[in-house]
Amino acid sequence: MRQELVVVLDFGGGNNQLIARRIRELSVFSEMVPHDISYEELQAKNPDALILSGEPISATPTCDERIFSLGIPILGIGYGMQWMASKLGGTVKAAGRYEYGRSQLHIKQEDKLFENVGTELEVWIPDGDPIQTLPEGFQLTAATDSCAVAAMSDEQRKFYGVQFYPEMKDTPVGQKILANFLFQVCKLKGDWNLRDFIDESIEDIRQQVGAKKVLCALSGGVDSSVAATLVHKAVGDQLICVYVDHGLMRKGESEEIVTTFEKKLGINLVFVDAKERFLSRLVGIRDPEQKRKIIGETFIRVFEEEAAKLGQIDYLVQGTIYPDVVESGTKTAQTIKSHHNVGGLPEDMQFELIEPLRLLFKDEVRAIGEELGIPPELVWRQPFPGPGLGVRVLEEVTAEKVRILQEADYIVREEIARAGLDEEIWQYFAVLPPIRSVGVKDGARTYAYPIIIRAVKSEDAMSAEWAHIPYEVLDRMACRIVKEVNGVNRVAYDITSKPPGTIEWE
Ligand code: XMP
């Protein structure tokens, strides 16, 4: 049976993937594609509906106008609505970038999109009025005090446009509006679920791999663990998992990973101790991007060597998830950081990649992990970057700095767990900056490193708020760190959210 599909055409900006995610939360499979996808390629996907969205950083992106003759419903959001209005004969003042804010939306005309949502809505909307006149066939459906054309529709052709962002949390009825689009306008059934996704992925992996051997780059994090378990279910012993200890793991972590995989999941592991190799390649390297690239590349080289020892291997499994793909730079999103499992891959890599989680968000990956029976301590493990402590020891990485950071980080984790905060905080860890400051201990002057504590709350790592950890807990961490960790004389707490900060410091 053909699966329902809503395609999101990405006109730029960082939030469009949220739309795909919200649609999937409503049990309809959704995928985001670049705005300049060829018409033929788009047609071949045979979508049930299109969503045009974006907030172009520069220029005014466009897509093939034949989409209007596909005969399927289209929802334009923000710039997507402006683009749609201008192409269908409306007048648009200046399609482009606006300041956003919360505003009151007055519904003027209840169409299918606004069915049963009320008449006054709080929305996240650009402060401006880009659309001057409606295209023929459209009716005005909503306005705000500063935006006269905040929503429009042509119910005959099933074309809808909204200037506000239904996918944002600041638009509380946004999900209901998206549901109206899917179920009232498009008449979809909502036939997508994670169980089907698992079954299809397993089938796809079997087809792709055949009788060949697959190597899995296991990091011990939830993403690569779920990817490995999926592949293990698909091809069993054709999968060989390799765990590379790059020496940049948290205290005790490597031992835990080996136990979980071998004892609890029954997956055989090849353990590679590459601590020295990574450290020696990082000597004198201070630039964060260069560090990430070196760590990523060294990873692949180690895998290639292991593969050579194991005979002919054709595939490499990676736990790449959607935010990794987006943040490493798509055609329209700017590169923020090269996540080591995407942007850091060397071009001459010899494996073909299997990335079954490439389209998913973290919470979807966790749900799949639970469905696959992976132990909860692994499924709910806090996210940990591929380059590990290599991006938390800022600038140059040395064995001594890694030791300091591991000990401080262990204390942070212990105190968070002791305070019962480990489930509500998304990520909590220590960072070691490349500076020293003067302090005093036992009556003597010290000149040592500070430790920065970072703890954030997040849903998907795309945005995050700094966690309001109680003072007593911060106090206990700080006292213990300066007392127990040799080489540290000061502790600071990072109170920056994302954006403008990122979760990691590098
Ligand atoms: P940032 O620092 O960009 O991080 O706000 C977002 C999330 O991604 C994790 N992260 C990585 N994960 N490889 C990974 O697998 C990487 O290179 C990488 N860099 C950051 C980070 O811990 C956070 O959860």
Short mmCIF file of C-alpha atoms and ligand atoms in Angstrom, two decimals:
data_model
loop_
_atom_site.label_atom_id
_atom_site.label_comp_id
_atom_site.label_asym_id
_atom_site.label_seq_id
_atom_site.Cartn_x
_atom_site.Cartn_y
_atom_site.Cartn_z
CA MET A 1 0.00 0.00 0.00
CA ARG A 2 1.31 3.45 -0.87
CA GLN A 3 2.24 5.54 2.14
CA GLU A 4 0.81 9.04 2.45
CA LEU A 5 3.44 11.73 1.99
CA VAL A 6 3.62 15.47 2.55
CA VAL A 7 6.65 17.16 1.04
CA VAL A 8 8.01 20.33 2.63
CA LEU A 9 9.79 22.54 0.10
CA ASP A 10 12.59 24.27 1.95
CA PHE A 11 13.06 27.92 0.99
CA GLY A 12 15.73 28.48 3.64
CA GLY A 13 16.03 29.24 7.33
CA GLY A 14 16.65 26.83 10.15
CA ASN A 15 13.16 25.87 11.28
CA ASN A 16 11.60 24.16 8.31
CA GLN A 17 12.51 20.69 9.48
CA LEU A 18 10.24 21.34 12.45
CA ILE A 19 7.31 21.34 10.06
CA ALA A 20 8.18 17.87 8.81
CA ARG A 21 8.42 16.76 12.39
CA ARG A 22 5.06 18.23 13.41
CA ILE A 23 3.44 16.53 10.41
CA ARG A 24 4.95 13.21 11.47
CA GLU A 25 3.66 13.76 14.99
CA LEU A 26 0.25 13.76 13.28
CA SER A 27 1.00 10.30 11.81
CA VAL A 28 1.62 11.44 8.26
CA PHE A 29 5.05 10.84 6.78
CA SER A 30 6.74 14.05 5.79
CA GLU A 31 10.02 14.82 4.15
CA MET A 32 11.79 18.10 3.47
CA VAL A 33 13.42 18.73 0.08
CA PRO A 34 15.39 21.72 -1.27
CA HIS A 35 13.29 24.35 -3.07
CA ASP A 36 15.15 23.80 -6.33
CA ILE A 37 14.38 20.09 -6.59
CA SER A 38 13.55 19.28 -10.20
CA TYR A 39 9.89 19.09 -11.09
CA GLU A 40 10.35 15.52 -12.32
CA GLU A 41 11.96 14.43 -9.08
CA LEU A 42 9.18 16.02 -7.08
CA GLN A 43 6.52 14.46 -9.26
CA ALA A 44 8.18 11.06 -8.88
CA LYS A 45 7.72 11.28 -5.11
CA ASN A 46 3.99 11.45 -5.77
CA PRO A 47 3.20 13.60 -2.72
CA ASP A 48 -0.33 14.06 -1.36
CA ALA A 49 0.36 17.70 -0.49
CA LEU A 50 3.08 20.33 -0.50
CA ILE A 51 4.12 22.79 2.16
CA LEU A 52 6.22 25.75 1.06
CA SER A 53 8.14 27.33 3.84
CA GLY A 54 11.11 29.45 4.59
CA GLU A 55 12.76 32.56 5.78
CA PRO A 56 15.40 33.21 3.14
CA ILE A 57 18.66 34.54 4.49
CA SER A 58 19.44 36.38 1.28
CA ALA A 59 17.95 36.57 -2.21
CA THR A 60 14.49 35.28 -3.00
CA PRO A 61 14.54 31.56 -3.74
CA THR A 62 12.04 30.10 -6.11
CA CYS A 63 10.83 26.70 -7.28
CA ASP A 64 9.26 25.21 -10.38
CA GLU A 65 5.89 26.90 -10.88
CA ARG A 66 4.41 23.75 -12.37
CA ILE A 67 3.78 22.63 -8.78
CA PHE A 68 0.53 24.60 -9.01
CA SER A 69 -0.73 22.21 -11.67
CA LEU A 70 0.01 19.04 -9.74
CA GLY A 71 -3.60 19.14 -8.54
CA ILE A 72 -2.66 18.62 -4.88
CA PRO A 73 -3.23 20.89 -1.85
CA ILE A 74 -0.52 23.44 -1.11
CA LEU A 75 0.09 25.32 2.12
CA GLY A 76 2.43 28.31 1.93
CA ILE A 77 3.94 29.43 5.24
CA GLY A 78 5.72 32.79 5.73
CA TYR A 79 7.90 33.38 2.68
CA GLY A 80 6.20 30.34 1.09
CA MET A 81 2.89 32.22 1.17
CA GLN A 82 4.50 35.37 -0.26
CA TRP A 83 6.06 33.37 -3.07
CA MET A 84 2.76 31.64 -3.80
CA ALA A 85 0.88 34.97 -3.81
CA SER A 86 3.35 36.58 -6.20
CA LYS A 87 3.34 33.62 -8.63
CA LEU A 88 -0.45 33.36 -8.74
CA GLY A 89 -1.00 37.03 -9.59
CA GLY A 90 -1.11 38.83 -6.25
CA THR A 91 1.15 41.76 -5.42
CA VAL A 92 3.84 41.36 -2.85
CA LYS A 93 5.73 44.34 -1.48
CA ALA A 94 9.04 42.83 -0.53
CA ALA A 95 9.22 39.10 -0.19
CA GLY A 96 11.99 38.50 2.26
CA ARG A 97 13.12 38.87 5.80
CA TYR A 98 11.10 40.35 8.67
CA GLU A 99 11.36 40.61 12.44
CA TYR A 100 9.23 38.02 14.22
CA GLY A 101 7.10 38.37 17.28
CA ARG A 102 4.00 37.21 19.05
CA SER A 103 0.77 38.76 17.86
CA GLN A 104 -3.00 38.36 18.02
CA LEU A 105 -4.54 36.87 14.88
CA HIS A 106 -8.16 37.79 14.07
CA ILE A 107 -9.92 35.15 11.99
CA LYS A 108 -12.03 36.94 9.36
CA GLN A 109 -13.41 33.93 7.59
CA GLU A 110 -13.45 30.35 8.87
CA ASP A 111 -12.20 28.11 6.08
CA LYS A 112 -11.17 24.44 6.41
CA LEU A 113 -7.74 25.45 7.71
CA PHE A 114 -9.24 27.42 10.59
CA GLU A 115 -12.08 25.02 11.33
CA ASN A 116 -12.79 24.93 15.09
CA VAL A 117 -9.73 26.89 16.16
CA GLY A 118 -11.59 29.92 17.55
CA THR A 119 -11.60 33.50 16.31
CA GLU A 120 -8.69 35.11 18.17
CA LEU A 121 -5.37 33.23 18.10
CA GLU A 122 -1.95 33.88 19.50
CA VAL A 123 0.60 33.42 16.71
CA TRP A 124 4.29 33.81 15.91
CA ILE A 125 4.32 36.10 12.88
CA PRO A 126 6.58 38.53 11.01
CA ASP A 127 6.08 42.15 11.91
CA GLY A 128 5.15 43.52 8.50
CA ASP A 129 2.63 43.38 5.74
CA PRO A 130 4.28 41.93 2.66
CA ILE A 131 1.18 40.91 0.68
CA GLN A 132 -0.60 43.89 -0.89
CA THR A 133 -3.29 42.28 -3.00
CA LEU A 134 -4.59 38.74 -3.07
CA PRO A 135 -4.23 36.56 -6.14
CA GLU A 136 -7.43 35.88 -8.06
CA GLY A 137 -9.61 33.20 -6.54
CA PHE A 138 -8.29 33.76 -3.02
CA GLN A 139 -10.19 35.07 -0.03
CA LEU A 140 -8.74 36.85 2.98
CA THR A 141 -9.13 34.64 6.04
CA ALA A 142 -7.14 36.31 8.83
CA ALA A 143 -5.32 39.50 9.80
CA THR A 144 -3.34 40.94 12.70
CA ASP A 145 -3.19 44.61 13.67
CA SER A 146 0.04 45.09 11.71
CA CYS A 147 -0.49 42.53 8.95
CA ALA A 148 -3.65 42.96 6.87
CA VAL A 149 -3.14 39.77 4.87
CA ALA A 150 -2.08 37.23 7.48
CA ALA A 151 -3.87 34.27 5.89
CA MET A 152 -5.61 33.51 2.61
CA SER A 153 -7.16 30.57 0.87
CA ASP A 154 -8.52 29.35 -2.43
CA GLU A 155 -10.63 26.43 -1.27
CA GLN A 156 -11.50 25.47 -4.83
CA ARG A 157 -7.88 24.70 -5.71
CA LYS A 158 -6.99 23.81 -2.09
CA PHE A 159 -4.28 26.48 -1.91
CA TYR A 160 -3.73 28.03 1.52
CA GLY A 161 -1.33 30.59 2.85
CA VAL A 162 -0.46 31.78 6.33
CA GLN A 163 2.05 34.44 7.33
CA PHE A 164 2.48 32.97 10.81
CA TYR A 165 4.41 29.86 11.80
CA PRO A 166 2.10 27.02 12.91
CA GLU A 167 5.06 24.75 13.72
CA MET A 168 6.41 27.06 16.42
CA LYS A 169 5.54 26.51 20.08
CA ASP A 170 4.62 30.21 20.26
CA THR A 171 1.67 29.44 18.01
CA PRO A 172 -0.38 27.32 20.46
CA VAL A 173 -3.09 26.26 17.98
CA GLY A 174 -0.47 25.64 15.28
CA GLN A 175 -0.72 21.88 15.55
CA LYS A 176 -4.51 21.98 15.20
CA ILE A 177 -4.13 24.12 12.07
CA LEU A 178 -1.63 21.66 10.58
CA ALA A 179 -4.01 18.82 11.49
CA ASN A 180 -6.81 20.68 9.69
CA PHE A 181 -4.62 20.96 6.62
CA LEU A 182 -3.83 17.23 6.64
CA PHE A 183 -7.23 15.85 7.56
CA GLN A 184 -9.83 18.46 6.56
CA VAL A 185 -8.17 19.84 3.43
CA CYS A 186 -6.07 16.92 2.16
CA LYS A 187 -8.37 14.22 3.59
CA LEU A 188 -5.41 12.11 4.62
CA LYS A 189 -5.83 9.14 6.96
CA GLY A 190 -2.64 9.47 9.01
CA ASP A 191 -1.22 6.02 8.29
CA TRP A 192 2.38 6.50 9.38
CA ASN A 193 3.82 5.09 12.57
CA LEU A 194 7.19 4.13 13.94
CA ARG A 195 6.47 0.38 13.79
CA ASP A 196 5.98 0.66 10.03
CA PHE A 197 9.09 2.78 9.79
CA ILE A 198 11.06 0.06 11.58
CA ASP A 199 9.69 -2.71 9.36
CA GLU A 200 10.35 -0.73 6.20
CA SER A 201 13.86 0.23 7.29
CA ILE A 202 14.69 -3.39 8.06
CA GLU A 203 13.37 -4.45 4.66
CA ASP A 204 15.26 -1.64 2.88
CA ILE A 205 18.50 -2.51 4.66
CA ARG A 206 18.09 -6.19 3.70
CA GLN A 207 17.53 -5.22 0.06
CA GLN A 208 20.44 -2.80 0.03
CA VAL A 209 22.96 -5.08 1.73
CA GLY A 210 22.10 -8.50 0.31
CA ALA A 211 24.71 -10.97 1.53
CA LYS A 212 27.44 -8.40 2.00
CA LYS A 213 29.13 -7.43 5.22
CA VAL A 214 28.37 -4.26 7.14
CA LEU A 215 30.52 -2.41 9.59
CA CYS A 216 28.96 -0.23 12.24
CA ALA A 217 30.62 2.77 13.76
CA LEU A 218 29.34 2.40 17.29
CA SER A 219 29.76 5.40 19.56
CA GLY A 220 27.64 4.15 22.45
CA GLY A 221 25.20 7.00 22.00
CA VAL A 222 21.52 6.41 21.38
CA ASP A 223 21.73 7.21 17.66
CA SER A 224 24.41 4.74 16.67
CA SER A 225 22.99 2.14 19.07
CA VAL A 226 19.55 2.33 17.49
CA ALA A 227 21.05 2.30 13.99
CA ALA A 228 23.16 -0.75 14.88
CA THR A 229 20.21 -2.61 16.41
CA LEU A 230 18.06 -1.93 13.32
CA VAL A 231 20.80 -3.24 11.06
CA HIS A 232 21.38 -6.21 13.37
CA LYS A 233 17.69 -7.08 13.08
CA ALA A 234 17.97 -6.83 9.31
CA VAL A 235 21.16 -8.73 8.60
CA GLY A 236 22.18 -10.40 11.88
CA ASP A 237 25.78 -11.57 11.94
CA GLN A 238 26.64 -9.83 8.70
CA LEU A 239 26.94 -6.79 10.97
CA ILE A 240 30.20 -6.20 12.75
CA CYS A 241 30.23 -3.38 15.29
CA VAL A 242 33.43 -1.59 15.94
CA TYR A 243 33.85 0.64 18.94
CA VAL A 244 36.78 3.02 18.72
CA ASP A 245 37.98 4.38 22.02
CA HIS A 246 39.35 7.75 20.94
CA GLY A 247 40.30 8.62 24.50
CA LEU A 248 37.76 11.44 24.46
CA MET A 249 34.96 9.56 26.21
CA ARG A 250 33.58 10.37 29.63
CA LYS A 251 34.97 8.61 32.69
CA GLY A 252 33.95 4.92 32.78
CA GLU A 253 32.00 5.16 29.53
CA SER A 254 33.98 2.79 27.33
CA GLU A 255 33.64 -0.05 29.84
CA GLU A 256 29.88 0.55 30.14
CA ILE A 257 29.41 0.48 26.38
CA VAL A 258 31.21 -2.83 25.96
CA THR A 259 29.10 -4.40 28.71
CA THR A 260 25.79 -3.11 27.33
CA PHE A 261 26.42 -4.27 23.80
CA GLU A 262 27.97 -7.61 24.50
CA LYS A 263 25.90 -8.66 27.52
CA LYS A 264 22.55 -6.92 27.05
CA LEU A 265 22.14 -6.68 23.30
CA GLY A 266 24.13 -9.70 22.24
CA ILE A 267 25.92 -7.75 19.52
CA ASN A 268 29.57 -8.61 19.05
CA LEU A 269 31.98 -5.76 19.39
CA VAL A 270 35.45 -5.21 18.12
CA PHE A 271 37.10 -2.88 20.61
CA VAL A 272 39.83 -0.64 19.23
CA ASP A 273 42.05 1.31 21.59
CA ALA A 274 43.09 4.35 19.52
CA LYS A 275 43.67 6.84 22.34
CA GLU A 276 47.25 7.59 21.49
CA ARG A 277 46.56 7.95 17.80
CA PHE A 278 43.83 10.55 18.26
CA LEU A 279 45.75 12.53 20.83
CA SER A 280 48.87 12.66 18.70
CA ARG A 281 46.88 13.92 15.71
CA LEU A 282 45.39 16.69 17.83
CA VAL A 283 48.71 18.09 19.06
CA GLY A 284 48.91 21.82 18.34
CA ILE A 285 45.41 21.97 16.77
CA ARG A 286 43.30 24.80 18.18
CA ASP A 287 40.66 25.49 15.58
CA PRO A 288 37.34 23.75 16.46
CA GLU A 289 36.39 22.94 12.88
CA GLN A 290 39.85 21.53 12.20
CA LYS A 291 39.62 19.41 15.35
CA ARG A 292 36.25 18.03 14.28
CA LYS A 293 37.55 17.23 10.81
CA ILE A 294 40.64 15.50 12.20
CA ILE A 295 38.60 13.46 14.67
CA GLY A 296 36.06 12.52 11.99
CA GLU A 297 38.73 11.56 9.51
CA THR A 298 40.80 9.60 12.03
CA PHE A 299 37.63 7.70 12.91
CA ILE A 300 37.09 6.69 9.33
CA ARG A 301 40.74 5.72 8.85
CA VAL A 302 40.56 3.47 11.91
CA PHE A 303 37.39 1.87 10.56
CA GLU A 304 38.96 1.33 7.18
CA GLU A 305 41.88 -0.44 8.81
CA GLU A 306 39.56 -2.61 10.88
CA ALA A 307 37.54 -3.38 7.79
CA ALA A 308 40.69 -4.44 5.95
CA LYS A 309 41.39 -6.91 8.75
CA LEU A 310 37.85 -8.28 8.52
CA GLY A 311 37.86 -9.04 4.80
CA GLN A 312 35.64 -7.42 2.19
CA ILE A 313 33.27 -4.88 3.81
CA ASP A 314 31.08 -2.69 1.63
CA TYR A 315 28.85 -0.75 3.96
CA LEU A 316 29.23 1.51 6.95
CA VAL A 317 26.29 2.14 9.30
CA GLN A 318 26.10 5.56 10.90
CA GLY A 319 23.67 6.97 13.44
CA THR A 320 23.30 10.27 11.59
CA ILE A 321 20.02 11.96 12.50
CA TYR A 322 18.19 14.83 10.91
CA PRO A 323 19.57 17.75 12.96
CA ASP A 324 23.12 16.56 12.12
CA VAL A 325 22.27 16.79 8.44
CA VAL A 326 20.65 20.20 8.75
CA GLU A 327 23.34 21.77 10.94
CA SER A 328 26.15 20.53 8.74
CA GLY A 329 24.68 22.72 6.00
CA THR A 330 22.04 21.86 3.44
CA LYS A 331 21.64 23.90 0.29
CA THR A 332 19.67 26.49 2.20
CA ALA A 333 20.80 26.20 5.83
CA GLN A 334 24.17 27.74 6.62
CA THR A 335 26.86 25.53 8.13
CA ILE A 336 26.88 26.00 11.90
CA LYS A 337 29.27 23.18 12.83
CA SER A 338 30.51 20.17 10.88
CA HIS A 339 29.03 17.32 12.86
CA HIS A 340 31.70 14.71 12.71
CA ASN A 341 29.52 12.07 11.19
CA VAL A 342 28.42 14.27 8.28
CA GLY A 343 30.56 17.22 7.24
CA GLY A 344 33.76 15.70 8.59
CA LEU A 345 33.79 12.68 6.32
CA PRO A 346 36.81 12.52 4.03
CA GLU A 347 35.91 12.61 0.34
CA ASP A 348 37.87 9.50 -0.57
CA MET A 349 36.02 7.32 1.91
CA GLN A 350 35.77 3.73 0.73
CA PHE A 351 32.42 2.69 2.21
CA GLU A 352 28.88 3.17 1.07
CA LEU A 353 26.84 4.61 3.94
CA ILE A 354 23.75 3.15 5.58
CA GLU A 355 22.06 5.87 7.62
CA PRO A 356 18.62 4.57 8.59
CA LEU A 357 17.90 7.46 10.98
CA ARG A 358 18.84 10.26 8.61
CA LEU A 359 15.32 11.65 8.44
CA LEU A 360 14.49 11.37 12.13
CA PHE A 361 14.62 13.57 15.20
CA LYS A 362 16.08 12.50 18.52
CA ASP A 363 12.78 11.79 20.23
CA GLU A 364 11.69 9.64 17.29
CA VAL A 365 14.99 7.75 17.51
CA ARG A 366 14.40 7.15 21.22
CA ALA A 367 10.89 5.87 20.56
CA ILE A 368 12.31 3.46 17.99
CA GLY A 369 14.98 2.38 20.49
CA GLU A 370 12.28 1.52 23.03
CA GLU A 371 10.26 -0.31 20.41
CA LEU A 372 13.36 -2.35 19.54
CA GLY A 373 13.89 -3.30 23.18
CA ILE A 374 17.13 -1.40 23.75
CA PRO A 375 17.77 -0.94 27.53
CA PRO A 376 16.36 2.35 28.89
CA GLU A 377 19.71 3.51 30.27
CA LEU A 378 20.98 3.52 26.71
CA VAL A 379 17.83 4.91 25.07
CA TRP A 380 17.69 7.78 27.56
CA ARG A 381 21.41 8.44 27.68
CA GLN A 382 22.07 12.14 27.24
CA PRO A 383 23.31 13.06 23.77
CA PHE A 384 27.08 13.04 23.46
CA PRO A 385 28.88 14.51 20.44
CA GLY A 386 30.85 12.20 18.16
CA PRO A 387 34.13 14.09 18.78
CA GLY A 388 33.45 13.63 22.50
CA LEU A 389 35.46 15.63 24.98
CA GLY A 390 37.50 16.83 22.00
CA VAL A 391 34.96 19.64 21.60
CA ARG A 392 34.67 20.27 25.34
CA VAL A 393 38.38 20.74 25.94
CA LEU A 394 38.46 24.06 24.12
CA GLU A 395 41.31 24.72 21.69
CA GLU A 396 44.26 22.34 22.07
CA VAL A 397 43.50 18.88 23.49
CA THR A 398 46.09 17.21 25.74
CA ALA A 399 45.95 14.06 27.88
CA GLU A 400 46.18 16.16 31.04
CA LYS A 401 43.28 18.40 30.03
CA VAL A 402 41.17 15.37 29.13
CA ARG A 403 41.90 13.91 32.57
CA ILE A 404 40.83 17.15 34.30
CA LEU A 405 37.66 17.37 32.26
CA GLN A 406 36.72 13.71 32.78
CA GLU A 407 36.96 14.09 36.54
CA ALA A 408 35.02 17.36 36.65
CA ASP A 409 32.38 16.00 34.28
CA TYR A 410 31.95 12.91 36.44
CA ILE A 411 31.17 15.12 39.43
CA VAL A 412 28.64 17.15 37.42
CA ARG A 413 26.89 13.95 36.35
CA GLU A 414 26.94 12.49 39.85
CA GLU A 415 25.45 15.61 41.44
CA ILE A 416 22.75 15.97 38.78
CA ALA A 417 21.72 12.35 39.31
CA ARG A 418 21.84 12.74 43.11
CA ALA A 419 19.52 15.76 42.84
CA GLY A 420 17.13 13.71 40.66
CA LEU A 421 17.50 16.15 37.76
CA ASP A 422 18.91 13.71 35.20
CA GLU A 423 15.60 13.08 33.45
CA GLU A 424 14.48 16.68 33.13
CA ILE A 425 17.77 18.13 31.88
CA TRP A 426 18.58 17.34 28.26
CA GLN A 427 22.36 17.64 28.53
CA TYR A 428 24.67 18.48 31.42
CA PHE A 429 28.43 18.44 31.28
CA ALA A 430 31.67 20.24 32.01
CA VAL A 431 33.76 22.34 29.63
CA LEU A 432 37.44 23.18 30.01
CA PRO A 433 38.46 26.55 28.52
CA PRO A 434 42.07 27.28 27.52
CA ILE A 435 42.65 29.89 30.19
CA ARG A 436 43.94 29.90 33.75
CA SER A 437 43.23 32.25 36.58
CA VAL A 438 44.61 33.06 40.00
CA GLY A 439 43.08 31.52 43.10
CA VAL A 440 44.05 30.57 46.63
CA LYS A 441 44.07 27.14 48.25
CA ASP A 442 45.34 26.24 51.73
CA GLY A 443 46.80 29.73 52.04
CA ALA A 444 48.84 29.42 48.84
CA ARG A 445 48.41 31.01 45.43
CA THR A 446 47.07 28.78 42.65
CA TYR A 447 47.14 29.39 38.93
CA ALA A 448 44.81 26.85 37.41
CA TYR A 449 41.97 26.16 34.96
CA PRO A 450 38.34 27.05 35.49
CA ILE A 451 35.60 24.54 34.71
CA ILE A 452 32.44 25.74 33.03
CA ILE A 453 29.26 23.84 33.80
CA ARG A 454 26.79 23.63 30.92
CA ALA A 455 23.27 22.28 31.38
CA VAL A 456 20.38 22.81 29.00
CA LYS A 457 16.77 21.84 28.51
CA SER A 458 15.73 21.03 24.98
CA GLU A 459 13.33 18.96 22.90
CA ASP A 460 15.44 18.30 19.89
CA ALA A 461 18.76 20.18 20.30
CA MET A 462 17.73 22.64 17.58
CA SER A 463 17.08 25.17 20.30
CA ALA A 464 17.76 24.96 24.03
CA GLU A 465 17.27 26.89 27.26
CA TRP A 466 19.88 26.96 30.00
CA ALA A 467 18.69 24.81 32.89
CA HIS A 468 17.82 26.60 36.13
CA ILE A 469 19.70 24.20 38.39
CA PRO A 470 19.11 25.01 42.09
CA TYR A 471 21.93 27.00 43.72
CA GLU A 472 22.55 24.26 46.31
CA VAL A 473 23.25 21.74 43.53
CA LEU A 474 25.55 24.18 41.72
CA ASP A 475 27.25 24.88 45.00
CA ARG A 476 27.88 21.19 45.70
CA MET A 477 29.31 20.69 42.20
CA ALA A 478 31.58 23.72 42.47
CA CYS A 479 32.88 22.78 45.94
CA ARG A 480 33.58 19.21 44.91
CA ILE A 481 35.22 20.14 41.61
CA VAL A 482 37.71 22.59 43.11
CA LYS A 483 38.40 20.23 45.99
CA GLU A 484 38.64 16.93 44.13
CA VAL A 485 40.00 17.83 40.71
CA ASN A 486 43.64 18.64 40.58
CA GLY A 487 44.34 21.57 38.28
CA VAL A 488 41.02 23.43 38.76
CA ASN A 489 40.51 26.45 41.02
CA ARG A 490 37.28 28.03 39.80
CA VAL A 491 33.84 27.02 38.48
CA ALA A 492 31.49 29.06 36.29
CA TYR A 493 27.95 28.32 35.10
CA ASP A 494 26.95 29.03 31.50
CA ILE A 495 23.59 30.81 31.36
CA THR A 496 23.28 31.16 27.60
CA SER A 497 20.43 29.62 25.62
CA LYS A 498 20.55 28.33 22.03
CA PRO A 499 20.37 30.48 20.00
CA PRO A 500 22.52 32.54 20.28
CA GLY A 501 24.83 30.01 21.99
CA THR A 502 25.12 26.42 20.80
CA ILE A 503 24.87 23.58 23.29
CA GLU A 504 28.51 22.59 22.92
CA TRP A 505 31.18 25.24 23.18
CA GLU A 506 32.91 24.24 19.94
P1 XMP B 1 25.16 22.22 19.27
O1 XMP B 1 26.43 22.37 20.02
O2 XMP B 1 25.34 22.40 17.79
O3 XMP B 1 24.75 20.71 19.44
O4 XMP B 1 24.04 23.05 19.82
C1 XMP B 1 23.50 20.17 19.13
C2 XMP B 1 23.49 18.74 19.58
O5 XMP B 1 24.38 17.95 18.78
C3 XMP B 1 25.39 17.37 19.59
N1 XMP B 1 26.61 17.45 18.77
C4 XMP B 1 27.09 16.44 18.01
N2 XMP B 1 26.66 15.18 17.83
N3 XMP B 1 28.46 14.76 16.36
C5 XMP B 1 27.37 14.34 17.02
O6 XMP B 1 27.00 13.18 16.87
C6 XMP B 1 28.96 16.01 16.50
O7 XMP B 1 29.96 16.37 15.91
C7 XMP B 1 28.22 16.90 17.36
N4 XMP B 1 28.40 18.18 17.74
C8 XMP B 1 27.39 18.51 18.58
C9 XMP B 1 25.43 18.20 20.85
O8 XMP B 1 25.95 17.48 21.95
C10 XMP B 1 23.98 18.56 21.01
O9 XMP B 1 23.23 17.51 21.57
#
